Short mmCIF file of C-alpha atoms in Angstrom, two decimals:
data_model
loop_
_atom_site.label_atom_id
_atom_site.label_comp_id
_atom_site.label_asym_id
_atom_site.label_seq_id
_atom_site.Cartn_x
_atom_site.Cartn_y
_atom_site.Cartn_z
CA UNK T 1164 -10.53 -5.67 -10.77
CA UNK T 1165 -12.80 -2.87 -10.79
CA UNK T 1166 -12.56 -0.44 -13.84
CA UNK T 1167 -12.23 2.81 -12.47
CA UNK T 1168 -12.14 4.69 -14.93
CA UNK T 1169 -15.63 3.57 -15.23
CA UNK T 1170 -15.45 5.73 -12.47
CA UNK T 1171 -14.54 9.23 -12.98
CA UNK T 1172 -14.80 11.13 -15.96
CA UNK T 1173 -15.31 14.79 -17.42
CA UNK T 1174 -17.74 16.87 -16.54
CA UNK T 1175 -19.59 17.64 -20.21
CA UNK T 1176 -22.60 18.65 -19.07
CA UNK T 1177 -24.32 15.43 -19.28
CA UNK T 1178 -27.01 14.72 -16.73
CA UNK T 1179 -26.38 14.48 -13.29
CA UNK T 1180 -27.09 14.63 -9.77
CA UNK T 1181 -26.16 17.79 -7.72
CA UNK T 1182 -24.20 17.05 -4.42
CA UNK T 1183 -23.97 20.39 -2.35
CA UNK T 1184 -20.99 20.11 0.61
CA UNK T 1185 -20.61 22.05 3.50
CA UNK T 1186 -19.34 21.63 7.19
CA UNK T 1187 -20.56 21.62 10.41
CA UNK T 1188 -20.00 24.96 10.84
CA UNK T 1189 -22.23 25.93 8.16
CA UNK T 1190 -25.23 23.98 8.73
CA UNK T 1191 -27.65 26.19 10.58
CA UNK T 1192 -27.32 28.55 8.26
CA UNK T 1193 -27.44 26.80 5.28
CA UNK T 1194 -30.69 24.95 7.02
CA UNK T 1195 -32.36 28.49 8.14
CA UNK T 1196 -32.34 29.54 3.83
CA UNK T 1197 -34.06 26.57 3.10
CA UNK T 1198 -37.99 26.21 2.49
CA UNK T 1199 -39.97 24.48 5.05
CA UNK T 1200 -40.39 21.03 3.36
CA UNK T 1201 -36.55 20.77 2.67
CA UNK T 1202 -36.06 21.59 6.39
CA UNK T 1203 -38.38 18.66 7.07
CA UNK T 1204 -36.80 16.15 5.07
CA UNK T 1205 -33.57 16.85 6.12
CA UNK T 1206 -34.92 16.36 9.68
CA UNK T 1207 -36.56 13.07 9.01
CA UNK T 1208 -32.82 12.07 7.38
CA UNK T 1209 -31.33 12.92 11.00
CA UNK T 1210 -28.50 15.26 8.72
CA UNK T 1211 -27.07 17.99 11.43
CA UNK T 1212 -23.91 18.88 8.30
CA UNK T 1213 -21.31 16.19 10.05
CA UNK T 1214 -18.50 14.73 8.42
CA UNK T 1215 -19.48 11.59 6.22
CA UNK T 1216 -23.56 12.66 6.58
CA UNK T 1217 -25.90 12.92 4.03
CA UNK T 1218 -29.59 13.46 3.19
CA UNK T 1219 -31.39 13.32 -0.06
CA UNK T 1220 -33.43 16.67 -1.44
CA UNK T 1221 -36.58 16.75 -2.98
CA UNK T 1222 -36.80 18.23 -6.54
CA UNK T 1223 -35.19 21.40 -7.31
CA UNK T 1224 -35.43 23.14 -10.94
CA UNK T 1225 -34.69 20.87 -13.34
CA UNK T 1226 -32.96 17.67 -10.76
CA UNK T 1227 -35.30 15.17 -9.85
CA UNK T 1228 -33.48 15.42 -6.48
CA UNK T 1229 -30.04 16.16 -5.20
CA UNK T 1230 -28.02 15.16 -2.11
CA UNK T 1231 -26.33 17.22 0.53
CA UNK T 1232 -23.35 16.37 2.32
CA UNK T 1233 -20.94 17.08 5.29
CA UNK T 1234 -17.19 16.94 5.03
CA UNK T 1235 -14.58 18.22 7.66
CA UNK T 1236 -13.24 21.33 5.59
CA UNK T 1237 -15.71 22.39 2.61
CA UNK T 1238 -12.33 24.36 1.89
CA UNK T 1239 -10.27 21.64 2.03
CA UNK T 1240 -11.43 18.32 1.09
CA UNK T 1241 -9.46 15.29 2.53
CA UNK T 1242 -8.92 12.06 0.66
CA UNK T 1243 -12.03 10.36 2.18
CA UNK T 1244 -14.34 12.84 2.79
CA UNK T 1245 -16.71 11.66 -0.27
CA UNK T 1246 -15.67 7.83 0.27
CA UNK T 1247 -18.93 7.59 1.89
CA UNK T 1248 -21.51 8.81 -0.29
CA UNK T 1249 -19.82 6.57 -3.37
CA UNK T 1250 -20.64 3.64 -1.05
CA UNK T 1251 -24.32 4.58 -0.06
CA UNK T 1252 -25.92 6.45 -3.61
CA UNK T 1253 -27.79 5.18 -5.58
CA UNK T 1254 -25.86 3.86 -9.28
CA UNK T 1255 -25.93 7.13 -11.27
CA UNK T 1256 -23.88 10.11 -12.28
CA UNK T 1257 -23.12 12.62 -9.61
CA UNK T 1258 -21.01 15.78 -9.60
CA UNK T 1259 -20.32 18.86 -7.08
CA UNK T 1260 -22.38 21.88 -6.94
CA UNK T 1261 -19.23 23.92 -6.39
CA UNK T 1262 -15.28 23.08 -7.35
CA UNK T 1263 -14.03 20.25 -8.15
CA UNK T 1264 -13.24 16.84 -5.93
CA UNK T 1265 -9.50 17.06 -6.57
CA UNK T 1266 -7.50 14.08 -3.83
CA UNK T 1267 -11.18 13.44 -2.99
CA UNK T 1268 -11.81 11.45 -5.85
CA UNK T 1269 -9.05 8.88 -5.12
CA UNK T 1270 -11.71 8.37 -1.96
CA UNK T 1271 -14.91 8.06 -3.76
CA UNK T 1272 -12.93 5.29 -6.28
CA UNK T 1273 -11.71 3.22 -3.51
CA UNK T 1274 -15.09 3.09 -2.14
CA UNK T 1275 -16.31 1.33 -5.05
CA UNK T 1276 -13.63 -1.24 -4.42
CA UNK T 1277 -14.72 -5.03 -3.94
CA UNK T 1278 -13.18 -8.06 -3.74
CA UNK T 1279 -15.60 -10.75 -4.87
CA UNK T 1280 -13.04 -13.72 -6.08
CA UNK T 1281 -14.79 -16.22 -3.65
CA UNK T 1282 -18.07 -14.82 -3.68
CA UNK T 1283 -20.90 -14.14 -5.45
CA UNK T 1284 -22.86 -10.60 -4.64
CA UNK T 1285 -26.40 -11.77 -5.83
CA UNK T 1286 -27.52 -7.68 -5.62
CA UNK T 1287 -24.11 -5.94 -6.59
CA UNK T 1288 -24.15 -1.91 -6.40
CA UNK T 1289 -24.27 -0.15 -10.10
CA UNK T 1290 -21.58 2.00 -10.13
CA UNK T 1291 -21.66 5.53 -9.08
CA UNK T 1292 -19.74 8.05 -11.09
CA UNK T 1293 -18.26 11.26 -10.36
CA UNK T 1294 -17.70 13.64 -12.99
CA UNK T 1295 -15.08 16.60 -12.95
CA UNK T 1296 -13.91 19.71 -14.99
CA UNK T 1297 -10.52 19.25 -13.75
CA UNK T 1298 -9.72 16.86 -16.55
CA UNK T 1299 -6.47 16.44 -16.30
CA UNK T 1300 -6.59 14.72 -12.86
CA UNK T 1301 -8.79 12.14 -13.82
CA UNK T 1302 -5.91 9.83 -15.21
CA UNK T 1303 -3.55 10.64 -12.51
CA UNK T 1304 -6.36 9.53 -10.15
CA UNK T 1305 -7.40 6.42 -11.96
CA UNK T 1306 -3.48 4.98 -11.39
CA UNK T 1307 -4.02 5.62 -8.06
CA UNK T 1308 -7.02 3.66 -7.53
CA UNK T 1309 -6.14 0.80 -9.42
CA UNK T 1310 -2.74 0.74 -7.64
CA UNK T 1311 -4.46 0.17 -4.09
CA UNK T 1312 -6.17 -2.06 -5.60
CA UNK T 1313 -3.56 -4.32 -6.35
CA UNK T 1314 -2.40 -4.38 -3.13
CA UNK T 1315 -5.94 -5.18 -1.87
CA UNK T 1316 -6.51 -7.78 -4.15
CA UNK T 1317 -3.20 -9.59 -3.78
CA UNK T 1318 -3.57 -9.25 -0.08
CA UNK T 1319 -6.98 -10.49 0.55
CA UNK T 1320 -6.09 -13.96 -1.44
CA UNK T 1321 -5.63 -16.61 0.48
CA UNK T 1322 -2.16 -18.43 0.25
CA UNK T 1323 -3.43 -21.27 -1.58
CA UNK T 1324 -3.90 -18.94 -4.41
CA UNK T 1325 -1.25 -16.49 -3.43
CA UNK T 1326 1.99 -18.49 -3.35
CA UNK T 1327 5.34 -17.27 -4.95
CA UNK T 1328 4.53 -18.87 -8.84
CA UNK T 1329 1.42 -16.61 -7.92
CA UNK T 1330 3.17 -13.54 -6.94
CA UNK T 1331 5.70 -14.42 -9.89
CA UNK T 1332 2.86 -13.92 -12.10
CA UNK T 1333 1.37 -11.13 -10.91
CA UNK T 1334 4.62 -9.13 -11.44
CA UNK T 1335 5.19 -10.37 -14.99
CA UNK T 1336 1.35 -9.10 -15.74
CA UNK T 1337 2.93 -5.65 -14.56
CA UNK T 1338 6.13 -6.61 -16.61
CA UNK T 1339 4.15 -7.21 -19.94
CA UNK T 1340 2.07 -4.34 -19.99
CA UNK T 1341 5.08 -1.65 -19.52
CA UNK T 1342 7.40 -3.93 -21.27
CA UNK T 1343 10.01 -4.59 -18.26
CA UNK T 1344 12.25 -6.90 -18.20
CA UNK T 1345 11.50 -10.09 -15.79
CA UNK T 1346 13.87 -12.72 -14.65
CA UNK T 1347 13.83 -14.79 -11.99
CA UNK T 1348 15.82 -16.87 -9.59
CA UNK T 1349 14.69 -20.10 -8.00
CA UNK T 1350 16.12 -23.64 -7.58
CA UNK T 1351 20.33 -24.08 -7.61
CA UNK T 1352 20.45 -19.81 -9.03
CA UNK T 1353 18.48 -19.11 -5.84
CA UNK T 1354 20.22 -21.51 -3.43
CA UNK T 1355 24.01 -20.21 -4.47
CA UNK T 1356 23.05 -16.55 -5.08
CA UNK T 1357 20.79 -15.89 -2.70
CA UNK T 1358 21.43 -18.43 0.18
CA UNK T 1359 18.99 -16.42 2.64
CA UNK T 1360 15.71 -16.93 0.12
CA UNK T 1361 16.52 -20.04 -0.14
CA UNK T 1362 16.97 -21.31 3.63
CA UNK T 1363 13.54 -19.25 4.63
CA UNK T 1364 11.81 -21.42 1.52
CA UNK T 1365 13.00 -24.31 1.46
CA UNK T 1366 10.60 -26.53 3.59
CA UNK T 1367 7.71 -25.35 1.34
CA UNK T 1368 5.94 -27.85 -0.92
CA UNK T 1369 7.66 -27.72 -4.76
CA UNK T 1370 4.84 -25.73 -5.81
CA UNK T 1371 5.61 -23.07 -3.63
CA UNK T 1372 9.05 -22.88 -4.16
CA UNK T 1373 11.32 -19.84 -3.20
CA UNK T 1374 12.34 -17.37 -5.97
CA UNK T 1375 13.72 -13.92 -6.38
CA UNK T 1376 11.49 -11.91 -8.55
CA UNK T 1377 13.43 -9.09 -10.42
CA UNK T 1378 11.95 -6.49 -13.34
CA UNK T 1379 13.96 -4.15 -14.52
CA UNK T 1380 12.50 -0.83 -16.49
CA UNK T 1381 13.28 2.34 -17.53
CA UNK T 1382 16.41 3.79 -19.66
CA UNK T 1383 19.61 3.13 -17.96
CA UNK T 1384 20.47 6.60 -18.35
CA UNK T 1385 18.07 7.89 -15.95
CA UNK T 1386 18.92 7.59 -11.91
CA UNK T 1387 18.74 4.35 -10.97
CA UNK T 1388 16.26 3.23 -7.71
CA UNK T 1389 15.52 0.16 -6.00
CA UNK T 1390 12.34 -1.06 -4.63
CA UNK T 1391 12.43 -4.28 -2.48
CA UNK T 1392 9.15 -5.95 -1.13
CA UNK T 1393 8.88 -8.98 1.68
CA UNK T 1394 6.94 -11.76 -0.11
CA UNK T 1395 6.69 -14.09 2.46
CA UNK T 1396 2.99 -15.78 0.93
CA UNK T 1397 2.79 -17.23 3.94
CA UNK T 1398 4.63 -17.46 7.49
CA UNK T 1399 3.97 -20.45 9.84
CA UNK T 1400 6.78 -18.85 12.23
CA UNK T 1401 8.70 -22.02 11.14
CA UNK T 1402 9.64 -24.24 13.64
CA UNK T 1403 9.37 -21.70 16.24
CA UNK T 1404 6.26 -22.30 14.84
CA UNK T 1405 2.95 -19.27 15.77
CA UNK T 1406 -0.01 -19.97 17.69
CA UNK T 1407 -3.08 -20.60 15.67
CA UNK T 1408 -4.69 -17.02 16.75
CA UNK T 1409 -1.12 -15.52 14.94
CA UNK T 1410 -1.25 -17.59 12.06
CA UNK T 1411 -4.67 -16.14 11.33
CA UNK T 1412 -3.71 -13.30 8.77
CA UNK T 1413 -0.59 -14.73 7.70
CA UNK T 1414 -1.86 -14.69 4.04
CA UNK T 1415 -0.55 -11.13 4.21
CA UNK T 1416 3.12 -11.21 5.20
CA UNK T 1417 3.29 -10.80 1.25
CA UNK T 1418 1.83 -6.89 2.00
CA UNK T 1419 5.49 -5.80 1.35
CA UNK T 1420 5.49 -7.40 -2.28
CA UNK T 1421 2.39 -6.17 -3.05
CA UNK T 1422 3.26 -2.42 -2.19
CA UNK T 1423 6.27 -2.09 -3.76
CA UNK T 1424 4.96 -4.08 -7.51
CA UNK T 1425 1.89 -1.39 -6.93
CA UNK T 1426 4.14 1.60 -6.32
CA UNK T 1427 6.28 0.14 -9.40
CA UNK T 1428 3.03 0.16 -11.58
CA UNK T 1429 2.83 4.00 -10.73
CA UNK T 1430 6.34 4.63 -11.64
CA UNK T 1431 5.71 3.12 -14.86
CA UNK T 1432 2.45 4.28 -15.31
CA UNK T 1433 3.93 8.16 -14.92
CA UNK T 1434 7.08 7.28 -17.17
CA UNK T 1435 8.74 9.03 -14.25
CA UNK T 1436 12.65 9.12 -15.94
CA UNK T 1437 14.23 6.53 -13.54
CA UNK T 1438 15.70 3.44 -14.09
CA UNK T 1439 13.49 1.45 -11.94
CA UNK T 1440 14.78 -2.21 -10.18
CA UNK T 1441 11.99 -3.94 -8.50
CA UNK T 1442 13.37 -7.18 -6.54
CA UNK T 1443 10.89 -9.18 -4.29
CA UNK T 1444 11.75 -12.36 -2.17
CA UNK T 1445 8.93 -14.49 -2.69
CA UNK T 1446 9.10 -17.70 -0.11
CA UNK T 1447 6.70 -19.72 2.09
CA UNK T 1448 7.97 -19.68 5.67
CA UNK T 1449 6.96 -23.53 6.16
CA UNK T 1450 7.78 -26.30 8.94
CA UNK T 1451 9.17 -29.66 7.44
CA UNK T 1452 11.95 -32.16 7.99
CA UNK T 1453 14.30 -29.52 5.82
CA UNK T 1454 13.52 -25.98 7.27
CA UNK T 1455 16.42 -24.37 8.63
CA UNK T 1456 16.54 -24.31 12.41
CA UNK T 1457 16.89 -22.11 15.74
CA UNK T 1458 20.47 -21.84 15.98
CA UNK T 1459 21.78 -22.67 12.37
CA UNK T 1460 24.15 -19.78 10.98
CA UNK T 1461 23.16 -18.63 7.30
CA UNK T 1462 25.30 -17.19 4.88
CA UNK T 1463 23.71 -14.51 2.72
CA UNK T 1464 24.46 -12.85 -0.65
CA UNK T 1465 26.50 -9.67 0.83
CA UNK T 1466 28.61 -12.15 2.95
CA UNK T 1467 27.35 -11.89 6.35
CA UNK T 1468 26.90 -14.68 8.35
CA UNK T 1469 23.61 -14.77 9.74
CA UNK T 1470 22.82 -16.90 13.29
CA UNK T 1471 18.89 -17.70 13.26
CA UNK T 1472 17.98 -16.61 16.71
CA UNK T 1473 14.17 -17.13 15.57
CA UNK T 1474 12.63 -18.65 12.64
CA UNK T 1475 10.07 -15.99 12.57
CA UNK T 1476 12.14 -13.23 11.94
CA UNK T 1477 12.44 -14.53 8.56
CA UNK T 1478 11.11 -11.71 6.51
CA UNK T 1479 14.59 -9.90 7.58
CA UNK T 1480 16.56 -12.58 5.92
CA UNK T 1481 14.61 -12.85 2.36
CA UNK T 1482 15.28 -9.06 2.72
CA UNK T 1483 18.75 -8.73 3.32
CA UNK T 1484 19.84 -10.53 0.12
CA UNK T 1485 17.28 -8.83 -1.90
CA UNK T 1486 18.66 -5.53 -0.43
CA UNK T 1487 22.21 -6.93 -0.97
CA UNK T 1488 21.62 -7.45 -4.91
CA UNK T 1489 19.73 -3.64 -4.78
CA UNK T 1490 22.64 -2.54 -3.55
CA UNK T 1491 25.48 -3.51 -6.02
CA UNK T 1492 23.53 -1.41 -9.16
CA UNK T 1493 24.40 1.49 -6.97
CA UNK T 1494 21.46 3.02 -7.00
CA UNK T 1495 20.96 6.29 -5.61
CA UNK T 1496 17.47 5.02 -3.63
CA UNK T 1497 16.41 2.23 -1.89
CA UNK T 1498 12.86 1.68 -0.63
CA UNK T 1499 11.47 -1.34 1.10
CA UNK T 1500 7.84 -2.41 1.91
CA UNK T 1501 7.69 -5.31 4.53
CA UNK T 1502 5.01 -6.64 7.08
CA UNK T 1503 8.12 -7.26 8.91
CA UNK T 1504 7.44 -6.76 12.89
CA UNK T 1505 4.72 -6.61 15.48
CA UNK T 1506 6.20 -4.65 17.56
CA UNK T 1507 5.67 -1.57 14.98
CA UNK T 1508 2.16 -2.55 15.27
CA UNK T 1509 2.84 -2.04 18.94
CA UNK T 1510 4.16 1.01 18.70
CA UNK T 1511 2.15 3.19 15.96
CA UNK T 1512 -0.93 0.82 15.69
CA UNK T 1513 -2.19 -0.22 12.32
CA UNK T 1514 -2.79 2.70 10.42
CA UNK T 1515 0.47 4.01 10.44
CA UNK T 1516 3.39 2.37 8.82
CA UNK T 1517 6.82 2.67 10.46
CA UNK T 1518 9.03 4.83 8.99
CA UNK T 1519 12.70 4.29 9.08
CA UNK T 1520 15.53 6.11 7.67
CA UNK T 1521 19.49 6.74 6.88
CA UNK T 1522 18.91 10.33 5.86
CA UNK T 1523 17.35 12.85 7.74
CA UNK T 1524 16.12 15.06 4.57
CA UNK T 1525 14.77 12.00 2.99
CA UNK T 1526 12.57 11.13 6.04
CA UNK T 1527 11.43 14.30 6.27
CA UNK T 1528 10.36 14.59 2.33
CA UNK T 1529 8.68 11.67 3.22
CA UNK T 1530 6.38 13.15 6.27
CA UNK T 1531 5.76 15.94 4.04
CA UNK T 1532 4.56 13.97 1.25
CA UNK T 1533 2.69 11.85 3.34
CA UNK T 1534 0.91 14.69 4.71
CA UNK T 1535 0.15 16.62 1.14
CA UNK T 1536 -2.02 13.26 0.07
CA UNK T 1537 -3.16 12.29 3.61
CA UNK T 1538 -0.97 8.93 3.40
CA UNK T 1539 0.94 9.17 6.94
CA UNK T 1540 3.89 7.25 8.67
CA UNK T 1541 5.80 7.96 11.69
CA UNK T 1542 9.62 7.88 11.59
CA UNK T 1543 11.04 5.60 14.60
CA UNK T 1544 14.82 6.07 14.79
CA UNK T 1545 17.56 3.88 13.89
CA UNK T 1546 19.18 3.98 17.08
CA UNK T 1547 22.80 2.69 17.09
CA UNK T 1548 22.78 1.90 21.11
CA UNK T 1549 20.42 -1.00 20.26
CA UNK T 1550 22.85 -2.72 17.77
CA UNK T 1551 24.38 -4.92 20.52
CA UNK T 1552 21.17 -6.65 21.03
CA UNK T 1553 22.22 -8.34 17.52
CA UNK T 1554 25.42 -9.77 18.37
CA UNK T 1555 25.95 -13.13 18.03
CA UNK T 1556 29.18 -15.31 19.70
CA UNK T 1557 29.18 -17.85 16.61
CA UNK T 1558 28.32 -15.10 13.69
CA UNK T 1559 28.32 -11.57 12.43
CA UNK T 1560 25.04 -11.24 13.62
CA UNK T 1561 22.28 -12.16 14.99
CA UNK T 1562 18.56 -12.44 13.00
CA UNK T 1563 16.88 -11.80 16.67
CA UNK T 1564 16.74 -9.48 18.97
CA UNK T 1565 17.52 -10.04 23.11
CA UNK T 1566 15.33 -9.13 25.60
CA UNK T 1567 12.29 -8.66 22.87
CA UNK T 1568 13.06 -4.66 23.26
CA UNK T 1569 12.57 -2.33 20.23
CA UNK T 1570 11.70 -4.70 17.89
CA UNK T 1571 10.89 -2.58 15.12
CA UNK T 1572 13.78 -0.73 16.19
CA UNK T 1573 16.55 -4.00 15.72
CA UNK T 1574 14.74 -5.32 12.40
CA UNK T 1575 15.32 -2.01 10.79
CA UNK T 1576 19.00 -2.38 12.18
CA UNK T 1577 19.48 -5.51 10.86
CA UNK T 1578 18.51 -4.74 7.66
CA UNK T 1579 20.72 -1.35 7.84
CA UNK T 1580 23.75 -4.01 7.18
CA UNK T 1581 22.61 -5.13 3.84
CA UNK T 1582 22.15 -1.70 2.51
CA UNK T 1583 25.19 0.03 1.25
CA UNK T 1584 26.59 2.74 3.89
CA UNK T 1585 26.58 5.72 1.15
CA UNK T 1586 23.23 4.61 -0.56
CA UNK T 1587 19.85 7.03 1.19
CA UNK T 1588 17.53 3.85 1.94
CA UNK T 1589 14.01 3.90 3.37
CA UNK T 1590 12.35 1.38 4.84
CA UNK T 1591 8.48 0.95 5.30
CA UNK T 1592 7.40 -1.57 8.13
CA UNK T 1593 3.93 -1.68 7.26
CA UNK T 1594 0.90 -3.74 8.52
CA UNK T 1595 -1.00 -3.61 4.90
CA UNK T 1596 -4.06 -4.70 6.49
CA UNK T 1597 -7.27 -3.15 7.89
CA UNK T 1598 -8.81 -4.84 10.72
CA UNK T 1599 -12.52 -2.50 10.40
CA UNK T 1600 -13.72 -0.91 8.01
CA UNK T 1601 -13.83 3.24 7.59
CA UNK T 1602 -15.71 4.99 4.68
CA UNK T 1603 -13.41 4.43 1.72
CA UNK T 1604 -11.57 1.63 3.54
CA UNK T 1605 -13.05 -1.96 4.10
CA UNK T 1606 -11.83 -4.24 5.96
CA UNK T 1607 -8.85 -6.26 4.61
CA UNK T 1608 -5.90 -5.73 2.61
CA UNK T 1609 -4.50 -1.99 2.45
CA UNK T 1610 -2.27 0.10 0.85
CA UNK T 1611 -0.48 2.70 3.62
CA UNK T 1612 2.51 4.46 3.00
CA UNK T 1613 2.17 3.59 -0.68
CA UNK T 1614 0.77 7.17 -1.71
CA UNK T 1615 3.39 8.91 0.17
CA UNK T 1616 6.43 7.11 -1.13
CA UNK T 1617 5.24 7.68 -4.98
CA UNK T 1618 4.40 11.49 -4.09
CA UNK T 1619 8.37 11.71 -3.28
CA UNK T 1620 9.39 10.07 -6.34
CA UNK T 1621 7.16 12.18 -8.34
CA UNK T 1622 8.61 15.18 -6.66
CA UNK T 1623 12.15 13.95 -7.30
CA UNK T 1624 12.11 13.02 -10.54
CA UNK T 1625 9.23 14.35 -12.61
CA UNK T 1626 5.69 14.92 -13.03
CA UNK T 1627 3.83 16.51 -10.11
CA UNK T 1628 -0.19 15.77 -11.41
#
């Protein structure tokens, strides 16, 4: 993983090169003050002061040259508004003319992102640094960056390399460092406790057995919180098995996993004062002469009886147990992360993550936070007129929806029964991938919603850098 805080560091007044912003708005202006040769150059460069431009300078006092560039809002600077420059510069050490980057930096780290595990880049970019007097951001920033990061990297490998023992692993490297406590349930544990995990695993190969994944951190003292993630490593649909053109990205249906171990490596990171519980399902959702069928009736941890309507809505099951065990902590919090439907891709498209919610101040802290560190979602409601399209006339419910209506919509209802009816719950249903690339943001694995959720718990319960 890339070392970012390689990356960022204080401005001491080492050498470096100039980078002057301004908008759109600004540009003729700014273009009619400058000498003749600069207005030349910046001419050749085709640079007219738009968002994610940039020309190079010729020599000015003591700087060999310097580099202007447009953003949106000189006054405000969004999260990506420098992505682009970190990905285009030349290796070196840059910093602002005027202010400081503040969110901006997250932007210009992310940029300098790459996942090479497969390949290898035979003329790889030095790294471009961005130095700041606002010193006491740079930490703060550097968790950031190497928490989307995680989710990127765990996302983008394949399944071969990304099964549950992989996953397992991956949390008790987060574990180690912060000194949580890791246990884990597989085999006869996972098959009487968690009946759900098992059933959705079970076909896979022995290597990639099922497993609940549980750390625990934090003083018990402190307000407890639960954050569940779908680990599904890999989803074949089952025997209502996907086409080949569906199957495609299944490597990550684990996108739920990897967002909530990255937004538990924040917590951690910040000492926030919680008692954290971080529980992800980790399964392979394979077809084989023992995978549970279309029409079978589950039992599950919290003692619902589950119908299987669909062997692709399986992320819902390896949920509801692991929100079933969240729930008997009594926590005061629940969040999940899940790739769990298409149909939210349907509705809000891939950038946004569908927001769902049994408090109406809670969703709401959520939007706001999402909006202070440009990390969005859109809340869909959980609307009780659709809970019918659940029933089942052999169980207490059904795992798929009639009529394929509102989709998103009955998942999040489904899962609604394995959360405790006094308990404020959130759920995330998140796509975790980016299918082209933006400035900032290649093309791959993604972290959304991830900011926004750690900006409330930061605002709940402690530190606000």
């Amino acid at each position: 993983m890339t070392d970012f805080s390689d990356l960022f560091k204080a401005d001491n007044d080492q050498p470096a090169r100039s980078i002057h912003l301004l908008d759109s708005k600004e540009f003729e202006a700014w273009l009619n003050g400058q000498p003749e040769p600069v207005r030349a150059i910046v001419g050749a460069q085709k640079f007219r002061g738009k968002a994610h431009e940039h020309a190079v300078l010729p020599a000015q006092g003591d700087e060999e040259w310097s580099v202007v560039a447009g953003v949106a809002d000189r006054e405000k600077l969004g999260t990506w508004c420098l992505a682009k420059l970190a990905e285009v510069l030349p290796e070196g050490q840059y910093r602002l003319s005027e202010g400081t980057p503040g969110g901006a930096a997250l932007g210009w780290l992310a940029a300098q992102y790459r996942f090479s595990r497969y390949r290898k880049d035979d003329h790889p970019a030095g790294p471009r640094i961005l130095l700041t007097r606002d010193v006491a951001r740079i930490d703060a920033t550097v968790q950031l960056a190497q928490a989307v990061a995680l989710v990127r990297d765990l996302v983008n490998t394949p399944a071969a390399d990304m099964g549950p023992a992989q996953l397992e692993d991956a949390v008790r490297e987060v574990a180690q460092r912060f000194d949580a406590t890791l246990t884990v349930a597989k085999g006869d544990e996972l098959e009487q406790g968690y009946p759900m995990i098992h059933a959705v695993g079970k076909a896979a190969d022995r290597s990639f057995a099922p497993r609940l994944i549980d750390l625990q951190w934090g003083d018990p003292a402190h307000p407890r919180i639960a954050i569940v993630g779908k680990g599904i490593c890999f989803d074949s649909g089952g025997l209502d098995i996907k086409p080949a053109s569906a199957m495609l990205l299944m490597k990550k249906d684990m996108g739920g996993a990897a967002h909530a171990l990255a937004l538990a490596q924040l917590v951690m990171g910040a000492r926030l004062p919680v008692r954290l519980h971080l529980l992800i399902p980790a399964a392979e959702n394979a077809v084989g002469g023992n995978a549970f069928r279309p029409g079978d009736i589950l039992k599950s941890r919290k003692g619902i009886s589950v119908e299987i309507g669909n062997t692709d809505a399986e992320g819902r099951l390896v949920l509801g147990d692991a929100l079933a065990r969240a729930g008997e902590d009594k926590p005061e919090l629940i969040i999940d992360f899940a790739t769990l439907t298409g149909a939210a891709r349907v509705a809000v498209g891939p950038d946004l993550p569908a927001l769902f919610a049994n408090d109406d101040d809670l969703a709401a802290a959520v939007s706001a936070a999402g909006t202070e560190v440009d990390d969005p979602s859109w809340r869909l409601p959980l609307w009780d007129g659709y809970a019918d399209m659940l029933k089942s006339d052999m169980a207490d419910i059904n795992n798929a929806g009639e009529g394929g209506f509102a989709g998103a919509i009955t998942a999040a209802l489904f899962l609604r029964r394995f959360v405790p009816d006094d308990t404020p719950w959130l759920h995330l249903d998140t796509f975790a991938w980016r299918p082209s690339a933006r400035p900032g943001r290649p093309k791959g694995g993604e972290a959304l919603g991830l900011r926004a959720i750690f900006r409330l718990l930061q605002q709940r319960y402690g530190r606000q850098d």
